Coordinates of C-alpha atoms and ligand atoms in Angstrom, one line a residue:
M5 CA 0.0 0.0 0.0
S6 CA 2.8 2.3 0.7
Q7 CA 4.3 1.8 -2.7
A8 CA 4.3 4.6 -5.2
V9 CA 2.3 2.9 -8.0
P10 CA 1.1 5.3 -10.7
Y11 CA -2.5 5.8 -9.8
R12 CA -5.3 7.4 -11.7
V13 CA -7.7 9.2 -9.4
L14 CA -11.2 7.8 -9.4
A15 CA -12.8 11.0 -10.7
R16 CA -10.7 10.7 -13.9
K17 CA -11.0 7.0 -14.2
Y18 CA -14.7 7.0 -14.0
R19 CA -15.5 10.0 -16.3
P20 CA -18.7 9.1 -18.2
A21 CA -18.1 8.5 -21.9
D22 CA -21.7 9.0 -22.8
F23 CA -25.0 10.3 -21.5
S24 CA -26.1 7.0 -20.1
A25 CA -23.3 6.9 -17.6
L26 CA -24.0 10.5 -16.4
I27 CA -26.0 10.5 -13.2
G28 CA -28.5 13.0 -11.9
Q29 CA -28.7 15.1 -15.1
E30 CA -31.7 13.5 -16.8
G31 CA -33.4 16.8 -17.6
M32 CA -30.3 18.3 -19.3
V33 CA -29.7 15.0 -21.2
R34 CA -33.2 14.9 -22.5
T35 CA -33.0 18.4 -23.9
V36 CA -29.6 17.9 -25.5
T37 CA -30.8 14.6 -27.0
N38 CA -33.8 16.2 -28.5
A39 CA -31.8 19.0 -29.9
I40 CA -29.4 16.6 -31.5
Q41 CA -32.1 14.3 -32.8
S42 CA -34.1 17.0 -34.4
G43 CA -31.0 18.6 -35.9
R44 CA -31.6 21.8 -34.0
L45 CA -28.0 22.2 -32.7
A46 CA -27.2 25.7 -31.5
H47 CA -23.9 27.3 -32.3
A48 CA -23.1 27.8 -28.7
F49 CA -24.0 26.0 -25.5
M50 CA -23.6 27.3 -21.9
L51 CA -23.3 24.5 -19.3
T52 CA -23.7 25.7 -15.8
G53 CA -23.8 24.1 -12.3
V54 CA -21.8 23.7 -9.1
R55 CA -18.4 22.1 -9.2
G56 CA -18.0 18.4 -10.0
V57 CA -21.5 17.7 -11.4
G58 CA -20.4 16.9 -15.0
K59 CA -20.0 20.1 -17.0
T60 CA -16.6 19.3 -18.5
T61 CA -17.8 15.7 -19.0
T62 CA -20.9 16.9 -20.8
A63 CA -19.0 19.2 -23.0
R64 CA -16.8 16.4 -24.2
I65 CA -19.8 14.1 -24.8
I66 CA -21.5 16.8 -26.8
A67 CA -18.3 17.2 -28.8
R68 CA -18.4 13.6 -29.6
A69 CA -22.1 13.5 -30.3
M70 CA -21.6 16.2 -32.9
N71 CA -18.6 14.6 -34.6
C72 CA -19.3 10.9 -34.3
I73 CA -19.5 9.1 -37.7
G74 CA -20.5 5.7 -36.3
P75 CA -18.6 2.4 -36.6
D76 CA -19.3 2.2 -40.3
G77 CA -18.0 5.8 -40.9
I78 CA -21.2 7.1 -42.5
G79 CA -23.3 8.1 -39.4
G80 CA -24.4 11.7 -38.7
P81 CA -24.6 13.6 -35.4
T82 CA -26.1 11.4 -32.7
A83 CA -27.0 11.6 -29.1
T84 CA -25.4 8.2 -28.6
P85 CA -21.9 8.5 -29.9
C86 CA -20.4 5.1 -30.8
G87 CA -17.2 5.4 -28.9
V88 CA -15.3 3.4 -31.5
C89 CA -15.0 5.7 -34.6
E90 CA -11.8 7.7 -35.0
H91 CA -13.4 10.9 -33.8
C92 CA -14.9 9.4 -30.7
R93 CA -11.7 7.8 -29.8
A94 CA -9.5 10.8 -30.4
I95 CA -11.8 13.1 -28.4
A96 CA -11.9 10.6 -25.5
E97 CA -8.1 10.6 -25.5
D98 CA -7.9 14.3 -25.7
R99 CA -6.0 14.4 -29.0
H100 CA -8.5 15.5 -31.6
V101 CA -7.2 18.5 -33.6
D102 CA -10.6 19.9 -34.2
V103 CA -11.7 19.8 -30.6
I104 CA -10.0 22.6 -28.8
E105 CA -10.2 22.9 -25.1
M106 CA -9.3 26.0 -23.2
D107 CA -9.3 26.7 -19.5
A108 CA -10.3 30.4 -19.3
A109 CA -9.0 30.5 -15.7
S110 CA -5.5 30.3 -17.0
H111 CA -6.1 32.5 -20.1
T112 CA -8.2 35.3 -18.8
G113 CA -6.7 38.0 -21.1
V114 CA -7.8 39.1 -24.5
D115 CA -4.8 37.7 -26.3
G116 CA -5.5 34.1 -25.3
I117 CA -9.0 34.3 -26.7
R118 CA -7.8 36.1 -29.9
D119 CA -5.3 33.4 -30.6
L120 CA -8.1 30.9 -30.1
L121 CA -10.6 32.7 -32.3
D122 CA -8.0 33.1 -35.1
G123 CA -8.5 29.5 -35.9
V124 CA -12.3 29.8 -36.2
R125 CA -12.2 30.8 -39.8
Y126 CA -10.4 27.6 -41.0
L127 CA -12.4 24.6 -41.8
P128 CA -12.0 21.5 -39.5
T129 CA -9.2 19.2 -40.4
S130 CA -11.1 15.9 -40.3
A131 CA -14.2 16.3 -38.2
R132 CA -17.6 17.6 -39.1
F133 CA -17.4 20.5 -36.6
K134 CA -14.6 22.4 -35.0
V135 CA -15.6 22.4 -31.4
Y136 CA -14.3 25.0 -28.9
I137 CA -14.7 24.0 -25.3
I138 CA -14.1 26.9 -22.9
D139 CA -14.1 25.9 -19.3
E140 CA -14.6 28.4 -16.4
V141 CA -15.6 30.9 -19.0
H142 CA -16.7 33.4 -16.3
M143 CA -13.0 34.1 -15.7
L144 CA -12.6 35.9 -19.1
S145 CA -11.8 39.6 -19.0
D146 CA -14.3 42.1 -20.4
K147 CA -12.2 42.6 -23.5
A148 CA -11.9 38.9 -24.0
F149 CA -15.7 38.6 -23.7
N150 CA -16.1 41.3 -26.3
A151 CA -13.8 39.5 -28.7
L152 CA -15.7 36.4 -28.2
L153 CA -19.0 38.2 -28.7
K154 CA -18.0 39.3 -32.2
T155 CA -17.5 35.7 -33.2
L156 CA -20.7 34.5 -31.6
E157 CA -22.6 37.1 -33.6
E158 CA -21.6 35.5 -36.9
P159 CA -20.3 32.1 -36.2
P160 CA -19.2 30.1 -39.2
E161 CA -21.3 27.0 -40.0
H162 CA -18.5 24.6 -39.1
V163 CA -17.9 25.9 -35.6
K164 CA -19.5 25.1 -32.2
F165 CA -18.8 26.6 -28.9
I166 CA -19.3 24.9 -25.6
F167 CA -18.9 27.0 -22.5
A168 CA -18.8 25.7 -18.9
T169 CA -19.1 27.8 -15.8
T170 CA -19.8 27.5 -12.1
E171 CA -20.8 31.2 -12.0
I172 CA -23.5 32.0 -14.5
R173 CA -24.1 35.4 -13.1
K174 CA -20.7 36.6 -14.1
I175 CA -21.4 36.0 -17.8
P176 CA -22.5 39.1 -19.7
V177 CA -26.1 38.9 -20.9
T178 CA -24.9 39.7 -24.4
V179 CA -23.0 36.4 -24.4
L180 CA -25.7 34.4 -22.6
S181 CA -28.4 35.5 -25.0
R182 CA -26.4 33.8 -27.9
C183 CA -26.1 30.5 -26.2
Q184 CA -28.4 27.6 -25.6
R185 CA -28.3 27.1 -21.8
F186 CA -28.2 23.8 -19.9
D187 CA -28.3 23.7 -16.1
L188 CA -26.7 20.8 -14.4
R189 CA -28.0 19.9 -11.0
R190 CA -26.5 19.0 -7.7
V191 CA -26.7 15.2 -7.6
P192 CA -29.1 13.9 -4.9
A193 CA -27.4 11.9 -2.1
E194 CA -29.2 8.6 -2.9
L195 CA -27.9 8.7 -6.4
L196 CA -24.4 9.5 -5.2
E197 CA -24.6 6.6 -2.7
R198 CA -25.5 4.2 -5.4
H199 CA -22.8 5.5 -7.7
F200 CA -20.0 5.4 -5.1
A201 CA -21.0 1.9 -4.1
A202 CA -20.8 0.8 -7.7
V203 CA -17.3 2.4 -8.1
A204 CA -16.0 0.8 -4.9
K205 CA -17.2 -2.6 -6.2
L206 CA -15.4 -2.1 -9.5
E207 CA -12.3 -1.2 -7.5
N208 CA -12.7 -4.3 -5.4
V209 CA -12.9 -2.4 -2.2
A210 CA -15.2 -3.6 0.6
I211 CA -16.8 -0.5 1.9
A212 CA -19.5 -0.4 4.6
P213 CA -22.8 1.0 3.3
E214 CA -22.8 3.5 6.1
A215 CA -19.4 4.7 5.0
V216 CA -20.7 5.2 1.5
A217 CA -23.7 7.1 2.9
L218 CA -21.4 9.4 4.9
I219 CA -19.4 10.2 1.9
A220 CA -22.5 10.8 -0.2
R221 CA -23.8 13.2 2.4
A222 CA -20.5 15.1 2.7
A223 CA -20.1 15.4 -1.1
D224 CA -23.0 17.8 -1.0
G225 CA -24.2 17.1 -4.5
S226 CA -20.8 17.0 -6.2
V227 CA -19.8 13.7 -7.8
R228 CA -16.2 14.7 -8.1
D229 CA -15.9 15.8 -4.5
G230 CA -17.4 12.5 -3.4
L231 CA -15.1 10.5 -5.6
S232 CA -12.1 12.3 -4.2
M233 CA -13.2 11.4 -0.7
L234 CA -13.7 7.8 -1.7
D235 CA -10.2 7.9 -3.1
Q236 CA -8.8 9.1 0.2
A237 CA -10.9 6.6 2.2
I238 CA -9.6 3.7 0.0
A239 CA -6.0 4.9 0.3
H240 CA -6.5 4.8 4.1
G241 CA -8.4 1.6 4.3
G242 CA -6.2 -0.8 2.3
G243 CA -9.0 -2.8 0.7
E244 CA -11.6 -2.3 3.4
V245 CA -13.3 0.9 4.5
S246 CA -15.4 1.2 7.6
A247 CA -17.8 3.9 8.6
E248 CA -15.4 4.6 11.5
Q249 CA -12.5 5.4 9.2
V250 CA -14.6 7.7 7.0
R251 CA -15.9 9.5 10.0
E252 CA -12.4 10.1 11.3
M253 CA -11.3 11.1 7.8
L254 CA -14.1 13.6 7.4
G255 CA -13.9 14.8 11.0
L256 CA -17.4 13.6 11.7
A257 CA -18.7 12.5 15.0
D258 CA -20.4 9.2 15.7
R259 CA -24.2 9.4 15.6
I260 CA -24.6 8.2 19.1
Q261 CA -22.2 10.9 20.3
V262 CA -24.3 13.5 18.6
F263 CA -27.5 12.2 20.3
D264 CA -25.7 12.1 23.6
L265 CA -24.4 15.6 23.2
F266 CA -27.7 17.0 22.2
E267 CA -29.4 15.3 25.1
T268 CA -26.9 16.7 27.7
V269 CA -27.2 20.2 26.3
M270 CA -31.0 20.1 26.3
K271 CA -31.0 18.9 29.9
G272 CA -29.0 22.0 30.7
D273 CA -26.0 19.9 31.9
I274 CA -23.3 22.2 30.8
A275 CA -20.3 20.6 32.4
A276 CA -21.1 17.2 30.8
A277 CA -21.8 18.8 27.4
L278 CA -18.4 20.6 27.5
D279 CA -16.7 17.3 28.4
R280 CA -18.3 15.6 25.5
I281 CA -17.4 18.2 23.0
D282 CA -13.8 18.3 24.2
A283 CA -13.6 14.5 24.0
Q284 CA -14.9 14.6 20.4
Y285 CA -12.5 17.4 19.5
A286 CA -9.6 15.4 20.9
M287 CA -10.6 12.5 18.6
G288 CA -10.3 14.8 15.6
V289 CA -13.9 15.8 15.2
D290 CA -14.4 19.2 13.6
P291 CA -16.4 21.5 15.9
G292 CA -18.2 23.1 13.0
L293 CA -19.2 19.7 11.6
L294 CA -20.4 18.7 15.1
L295 CA -22.7 21.7 15.3
S296 CA -24.0 21.0 11.8
D297 CA -24.7 17.4 12.9
L298 CA -26.6 18.8 15.9
L299 CA -28.5 21.0 13.5
D300 CA -29.4 18.0 11.4
L301 CA -30.5 16.2 14.4
T302 CA -32.7 19.1 15.6
H303 CA -34.4 19.2 12.2
W304 CA -35.0 15.5 12.2
L305 CA -36.3 15.5 15.7
T306 CA -38.7 18.3 14.8
R307 CA -40.0 16.2 11.9
V308 CA -40.3 13.2 14.1
K309 CA -42.3 15.3 16.6
L310 CA -44.7 16.5 13.9
A311 CA -45.2 13.1 12.4
P312 CA -43.9 10.3 14.7
N313 CA -44.4 7.7 11.9
G314 CA -42.2 9.7 9.7
A315 CA -39.3 8.5 11.8
A316 CA -39.5 5.3 9.8
D317 CA -36.9 6.7 7.4
P318 CA -35.3 3.5 6.1
G319 CA -31.9 5.1 6.3
V320 CA -32.1 5.4 10.1
P321 CA -31.3 2.4 12.3
E322 CA -34.1 1.2 14.5
A323 CA -32.3 2.0 17.8
E324 CA -31.8 5.6 16.6
R325 CA -35.4 5.9 15.6
E326 CA -36.6 4.7 19.0
R327 CA -34.3 7.1 20.7
G328 CA -35.4 9.9 18.4
R329 CA -39.1 9.3 19.2
Q330 CA -38.4 9.5 22.9
M331 CA -36.4 12.7 22.6
A332 CA -38.9 14.3 20.3
A333 CA -41.7 13.5 22.7
S334 CA -39.8 15.0 25.7
L335 CA -38.9 18.2 24.0
S336 CA -41.3 21.0 23.3
M337 CA -41.6 22.4 19.9
A338 CA -40.5 25.8 21.3
A339 CA -37.4 24.2 22.6
L340 CA -36.6 22.5 19.3
T341 CA -37.1 25.7 17.2
R342 CA -35.0 27.6 19.7
A343 CA -32.3 25.1 19.5
W344 CA -32.4 25.2 15.7
Q345 CA -32.0 29.0 15.7
M346 CA -29.2 29.0 18.2
L347 CA -27.4 26.3 16.3
L348 CA -27.8 28.0 13.0
K349 CA -26.5 31.2 14.3
G350 CA -23.8 29.4 16.2
L351 CA -22.6 27.6 13.2
G352 CA -21.8 30.9 11.5
E353 CA -19.9 32.0 14.5
V354 CA -17.9 28.8 14.7
R355 CA -16.9 29.1 11.0
G356 CA -15.7 32.6 11.5
A357 CA -14.0 32.1 14.8
P358 CA -10.2 32.0 15.3
A359 CA -10.7 29.1 17.8
P360 CA -13.7 27.1 16.5
L361 CA -13.7 24.8 19.6
Q362 CA -14.2 27.8 21.9
A363 CA -16.9 29.2 19.8
A364 CA -18.7 25.9 19.6
E365 CA -18.5 25.6 23.4
M366 CA -20.0 29.0 23.8
V367 CA -22.9 28.0 21.6
L368 CA -23.6 24.9 23.7
V369 CA -23.4 27.0 26.8
R370 CA -26.0 29.4 25.5
M371 CA -28.2 26.5 24.4
A372 CA -27.9 24.8 27.7
Y373 CA -28.9 28.0 29.6
A374 CA -31.7 28.7 27.2
A375 CA -33.0 25.2 27.7
E376 CA -33.5 26.0 31.3
L377 CA -35.6 29.1 30.6
P378 CA -39.4 28.9 30.7
T379 CA -41.1 29.4 27.4
P380 CA -42.7 32.8 27.1
A381 CA -46.1 31.3 27.8
E382 CA -44.8 29.7 31.0
A383 CA -43.2 32.9 32.1
I384 CA -46.5 34.8 31.6
E385 CA -48.4 32.2 33.6
Q386 CA -45.8 32.5 36.3
M387 CA -46.1 36.3 36.4
R388 CA -49.8 35.9 36.9
G389 CA -49.0 33.7 39.8
R390 CA -50.3 30.5 38.4
P391 CA -48.1 27.5 37.9
A392 CA -47.0 27.0 34.3
G393 CA -48.7 24.3 32.2
P394 CA -47.0 20.9 32.1
S395 CA -43.4 21.6 31.4
Q396 CA -42.6 20.2 28.0
S397 CA -38.9 20.5 28.4
A398 CA -36.6 17.6 28.9
P399 CA -36.1 16.5 32.5
A400 CA -35.9 19.7 34.5
P401 CA -32.5 21.3 34.7
T402 CA -30.3 21.4 37.8
S403 CA -31.2 23.5 40.7
Q404 CA -29.2 26.5 39.5
A405 CA -32.1 27.4 37.2
S406 CA -33.4 30.7 38.3
L407 CA -36.3 32.3 36.5
G408 CA -34.5 35.4 35.2
G409 CA -35.0 38.2 37.6
P410 CA -34.0 41.7 36.4
S411 CA -30.8 41.5 38.5
T412 CA -28.6 40.0 35.9
M413 CA -28.0 42.6 33.3
H414 CA -24.3 43.0 33.7
A415 CA -23.7 39.4 33.3
T416 CA -25.3 39.3 30.0
E417 CA -23.4 42.2 28.5
G418 CA -20.4 40.2 29.3
S419 CA -21.7 37.0 27.9
A420 CA -21.8 38.4 24.4
A421 CA -18.2 39.6 24.9
I422 CA -16.8 36.2 25.6
A423 CA -18.7 34.5 22.9
H424 CA -16.9 36.8 20.4
P425 CA -13.3 37.3 21.5
K426 CA -12.3 39.3 18.5
P427 CA -14.7 39.1 15.6
A428 CA -13.1 41.8 13.6
Q429 CA -9.9 39.9 13.0
A430 CA -11.2 36.4 12.6
P431 CA -10.9 35.8 8.8
L432 CA -7.4 37.0 8.3
S433 CA -5.5 33.8 9.3
R434 CA -7.5 31.8 6.9
E435 CA -6.0 32.9 3.7
P436 CA -4.4 29.7 2.4
V437 CA -7.6 27.9 2.8
A438 CA -9.6 30.5 0.9
L439 CA -7.5 30.1 -2.2
S440 CA -7.9 26.4 -2.5
R441 CA -10.9 25.5 -4.6
N442 CA -9.3 24.4 -7.8
P443 CA -7.6 21.0 -7.4
A444 CA -7.1 20.2 -11.1
G445 CA -4.2 22.5 -11.9
G446 CA -5.0 26.2 -12.0
A447 CA -3.6 29.0 -9.8
L448 CA -0.7 28.3 -7.6
V449 CA -1.1 28.8 -3.9
P450 CA 1.3 30.9 -1.7
I451 CA 3.9 28.9 0.1
P452 CA 2.7 28.2 3.7
V453 CA 4.6 30.3 6.2
N454 CA 4.8 27.6 8.8
F455 CA 3.9 24.1 9.5
P456 CA 0.4 24.7 10.9
A457 CA -0.3 26.8 7.8
L458 CA 0.8 23.9 5.7
V459 CA -1.6 21.6 7.5
E460 CA -4.4 24.1 6.9
L461 CA -3.5 24.2 3.3
L462 CA -4.0 20.5 3.1
V463 CA -7.4 20.7 4.7
G464 CA -8.4 23.4 2.3
R465 CA -7.3 21.2 -0.6
R466 CA -9.5 18.4 0.7
E467 CA -6.6 16.3 1.8
A468 CA -8.2 15.9 5.2
L469 CA -6.6 12.5 5.8
L470 CA -3.1 13.7 5.2
A471 CA -3.7 16.7 7.3
A472 CA -5.0 14.5 10.1
H473 CA -1.8 12.4 10.0
L474 CA 0.3 15.5 10.0
S475 CA -1.3 16.9 13.1
A476 CA -1.6 13.7 15.0
D477 CA 1.3 11.4 14.0
V478 CA 4.1 13.8 13.1
H479 CA 6.8 15.5 15.2
L480 CA 8.2 18.5 13.4
V481 CA 11.9 18.7 13.3
H482 CA 12.5 21.5 10.8
Y483 CA 10.4 23.7 8.6
E484 CA 11.3 26.3 6.0
P485 CA 9.6 27.0 2.7
G486 CA 10.6 24.2 0.4
R487 CA 11.9 21.9 3.1
L488 CA 10.2 19.9 5.7
E489 CA 11.7 17.4 8.1
F490 CA 9.8 15.3 10.7
R491 CA 9.8 12.2 12.7
S492 CA 6.6 10.2 12.1
E493 CA 4.9 7.8 14.4
A494 CA 3.9 4.3 13.4
A495 CA 0.4 5.3 12.6
A496 CA 1.5 7.6 9.8
P497 CA 1.5 6.0 6.3
G498 CA 4.9 5.0 4.9
N499 CA 4.6 7.1 1.8
L500 CA 3.6 10.3 3.7
A501 CA 6.8 12.2 2.8
T502 CA 6.6 11.3 -0.9
R503 CA 3.0 12.2 -1.2
L504 CA 3.5 15.5 0.6
S505 CA 6.4 16.6 -1.5
R506 CA 4.5 15.8 -4.7
L507 CA 1.4 17.7 -3.6
L508 CA 3.3 20.6 -2.3
S509 CA 5.4 20.9 -5.4
D510 CA 2.3 20.8 -7.6
W511 CA 0.4 23.4 -5.6
T512 CA 3.2 25.9 -5.0
G513 CA 5.1 25.5 -8.2
R514 CA 8.4 24.9 -6.5
A515 CA 10.4 21.8 -5.4
W516 CA 9.8 20.5 -1.9
M517 CA 12.2 18.3 0.1
V518 CA 10.2 16.3 2.6
S519 CA 12.3 14.0 4.7
L520 CA 12.0 11.7 7.7
S521 CA 14.3 12.3 10.7
H522 CA 15.3 10.4 13.8
E523 CA 15.4 13.5 16.0
I524 CA 12.7 13.7 18.6
G525 CA 11.2 16.9 17.3
A526 CA 8.3 19.0 18.7
S527 CA 5.1 17.6 20.1
T528 CA 2.4 17.0 17.6
L529 CA 0.1 19.8 16.5
R530 CA -2.8 18.0 18.1
E531 CA -1.0 17.7 21.5
Q532 CA -0.1 21.4 21.2
G533 CA -3.6 22.3 20.4
L534 CA -5.0 20.4 23.4
E535 CA -2.5 22.1 25.7
R536 CA -3.4 25.5 24.4
E537 CA -7.0 24.9 24.8
L538 CA -6.6 23.8 28.4
R539 CA -4.5 26.9 29.2
R540 CA -7.0 29.2 27.5
R541 CA -9.9 27.8 29.4
E542 CA -8.0 28.1 32.7
D543 CA -7.1 31.7 31.9
A544 CA -10.7 32.6 30.9
A545 CA -12.1 31.0 34.0
S546 CA -9.9 33.0 36.3
L547 CA -11.0 36.4 34.9
P548 CA -13.3 38.1 37.5
L549 CA -15.7 39.2 34.8
V550 CA -16.1 35.7 33.5
Q551 CA -16.5 34.3 36.9
A552 CA -19.3 36.7 37.5
I553 CA -20.9 35.8 34.3
L554 CA -20.6 32.1 35.0
S555 CA -22.4 32.4 38.3
A556 CA -24.9 35.0 37.1
F557 CA -25.7 33.8 33.6
P558 CA -28.7 31.6 34.3
G559 CA -31.9 33.4 33.6
A560 CA -30.0 36.4 32.1
V561 CA -30.7 35.6 28.5
I562 CA -34.0 37.3 28.0
E563 CA -32.9 40.4 29.9
S564 CA -29.8 40.7 27.9
V565 CA -31.5 41.2 24.7
K566 CA -33.4 44.3 25.7
D567 CA -30.6 45.7 27.7
L568 CA -27.9 45.4 25.0
A569 CA -30.1 46.8 22.3
G570 CA -31.1 49.7 24.4
S571 CA -27.7 50.6 25.8
G572 CA -25.9 50.3 22.5
A573 CA -23.2 48.2 24.2
S574 CA -20.1 47.6 22.2
S575 CA -20.6 43.9 21.5
D576 CA -21.4 42.3 18.2
E577 CA -24.6 43.8 16.8
D578 CA -25.4 40.8 14.7
D579 CA -25.5 38.7 17.7
E580 CA -28.1 40.8 19.4
S581 CA -30.5 40.7 16.5
G582 CA -29.9 37.0 16.3
M583 CA -30.9 36.6 19.9
R584 CA -33.9 38.8 19.5
A585 CA -35.0 36.9 16.5
T586 CA -34.8 33.7 18.5
L587 CA -37.0 35.1 21.1
D588 CA -39.5 36.8 18.8
M589 CA -39.9 33.7 16.9
E590 CA -40.5 31.7 19.9
A591 CA -43.1 34.1 21.1
D592 CA -44.9 33.8 17.8
R593 CA -45.0 30.1 17.9
D594 CA -45.7 29.6 21.4
G595 CA -49.5 30.2 21.3
G596 CA -50.1 27.4 19.0
D597 CA -47.6 25.1 20.6
E598 CA -49.7 23.3 23.1
T599 CA -52.1 20.9 21.7
Ligands
ATP627 N1 -23.2 13.7 -13.4 C1 -22.1 12.9 -13.2 N2 -22.3 11.5 -13.4 C2 -21.2 10.7 -13.2 N3 -20.0 11.2 -12.8 C3 -19.8 12.5 -12.7 C4 -20.8 13.4 -12.9 N4 -20.4 14.6 -12.7 C5 -19.1 14.5 -12.4 N5 -18.7 13.2 -12.4 C6 -17.4 12.7 -12.0 O1 -16.6 13.8 -11.6 C7 -15.5 14.0 -12.5 C8 -15.4 15.5 -12.8 O2 -16.5 15.9 -13.5 P1 -16.5 17.2 -14.4 O3 -15.1 17.6 -14.7 O4 -17.4 16.9 -15.6 O5 -17.1 18.2 -13.5 P2 -17.3 19.8 -13.7 O6 -18.8 20.0 -13.5 O7 -16.7 20.2 -15.0 O8 -16.5 20.3 -12.4 P3 -15.7 21.7 -12.3 O9 -16.8 22.8 -12.1 O10 -14.9 21.6 -11.1 O11 -14.9 21.9 -13.6 C9 -15.8 13.2 -13.7 O12 -14.6 12.7 -14.2 C10 -16.7 12.0 -13.1 O13 -15.9 11.0 -12.6
MG628 MG1 -15.0 21.3 -15.4
ZN629 ZN1 -18.2 7.7 -32.8

C-alpha cells in the first residue's frame, strides 16, 4: 500500500463517456438529446452548475455527439456517440485536432482568446465541426468577452462553442443570449450513494454501506468531491473501508455521540456537554461539523415530533429511531425551534472564529442555559401567579435554574463579549484555505509560512486525511519554505513524505524536500492544540468578569436582549439581533404550541 504505483484518481478513471453513464442530469440529457435528434443544434452552449457535477464531461460528450461518424464511418450527429470511430476515440483521448479545449481560468486576457478565435475561420481538419470548449468561461476579462461576442454574432457554419461555468451570473447577458443554456443539478445523495458503491465494487474495495452514505452526504451534490473522498478513504483503508474510518477522515462525530451531546445540552447539563465536545475534539472531530450534525438532528427530531411515523426513514437504524421518538416527545416544539435557531446562528460564529472549539463551546453554553428558561407562555403564567402548564422540556434542569429576575443585566453584557473574543480579526488567518478550490491545476497557492499553515492548506485542498496524520502522528523537526523534516509515528502511512512533497510541489510550483528524521522533534500539533485549549480555558475561568458571568448567567438571557439593544453596548450587533430573532420567533410560535 505504501508503494508509489502510478494511480489514476477515481474522478478521472470514471469519467462518463456517454450520456447513459451520467447520473442525476436527466433533464439536461433529454433536452440535449432532443436538440441533436431534431438537428436543432445551437452554435453555442452554456453549461452551468456547481463544481463536479459533470460540466466538462458533458462538454466532451457533446463534442463527440456532434462529430461521431459511427462504426461504419457514415453516421451523422447522434445523441449516442459510438465510442469506436476515429473521432470518438480521439476526443476521448484528448487528442482531436478539431476539438479545442481552453481553460479560461489560465487564459483570462484578450490575447489568449484572440489566438483561439483566429483558428475559427479555418475549416475543420477531419471532423464535421470544429468544437471549442471553454471551461470556467466566467473568468474571461471584459475585453476577452467582447472579442468572443464578435465571433458569436456571426459564427461560421462549421464551428460550435461549448462553454462551462460555475458562476453563470458573471457571464454578460450579451453572451448568454447567444447560447443555448443547460443547467446541471447537484446530484441527490441517494444517487451518489449508489454511484459510489458501484465504483467501490469495480475497484474491489469492501466498503461499509454506512461509510458510503457518509461520503455521499459530505459530497453535498458534487460527484467529483465524493469520488475524491472515496479515493482518500480507499488509500487509508487498504482494501476495506469502515464507517469509523470515514468519520475520522471527514472529521465527523459518531451518531450516538451526537445524540448524547444533544441530550446533555437540552438537559442543561453544561459541564457534561463541554466534556463531551472536548472529547470529540480530541478525537479529531471538527467543531463546525459537530454543530451541523446537531442542527441536522434538531431538524430530524422536529419532523419526528410533527409526524412520529415519519421517523420510519429507512436510512435510520431502529435503535436511533426509537431514541429519536423519545427525545422528540420529551422536548417542546418551542425548545426545538429555539435550539435550531441558536445552532444555525452558532454555526456561522464557529466558522468565522479564530478558535472554533471555543466558539462551539459557547454555543452549547448558550443553548444549555436557554434550555432552562421557561417558554414565554410559561413565564407569563408565572407572572400571573399561576403554575405553568405541564413543562414540556426535557427532564428539568439542575437546581441552579433561576427564572431570570431583572438583576442579571451586567452578566449578559459580558456574555456576548466572551462569545466573540475578536470578531473583527477572525478571517485573516484563513487565507491559504480560501485560495484552494481548484484541485485540477489552475492557480498556484502561496507557500505556507509555517507548519500549521501547511496543514491548513492540506485541509483546504481536501486532503483531510493527510492533514490528520500530519497533526496527530508527526513531530516537526525542521520547517522552512521548500523543506520539511519530521519524525513520524507508526500510525503515519509509509509514503507520507513522498505524497506530501509531490502535492506541495504541484500546488506551490516549486520543489519541496520532505524527509524523515530520527530526531525527537516538537510535540504533535494535536498535542499542542489540546494544551493550548486547556490553558486558554483556565485563563478565561480566572477572569473576574467571566466568573461573575458564569455564576450569574442563568436566567439572564432574556434580559440581555433588551438591555444590549437599548444601551448600544459595544458587542457584536449581529448577535443581538440573532438573539432577538430567537425570542421573537418563539413568542410567535408559542401560542399554537400546546395541543
Ligand atoms: N453527473 C455525473 N455523473 C457521473 N460522474 C460524474 C458526474 N459529474 C461529475 N462526475 C465525475 O466527476 C468528475 C469530474 O466531472 P467534471 O469535470 O465533468 O465536473 P465539472 O462540473 O466540470 O466540475 P468543475 O466545475 O470543477 O470543472 C468526472 O470525471 C466524473 O468522474
Ligand atoms: Mg470542469
Ligand atoms: Zn463515434
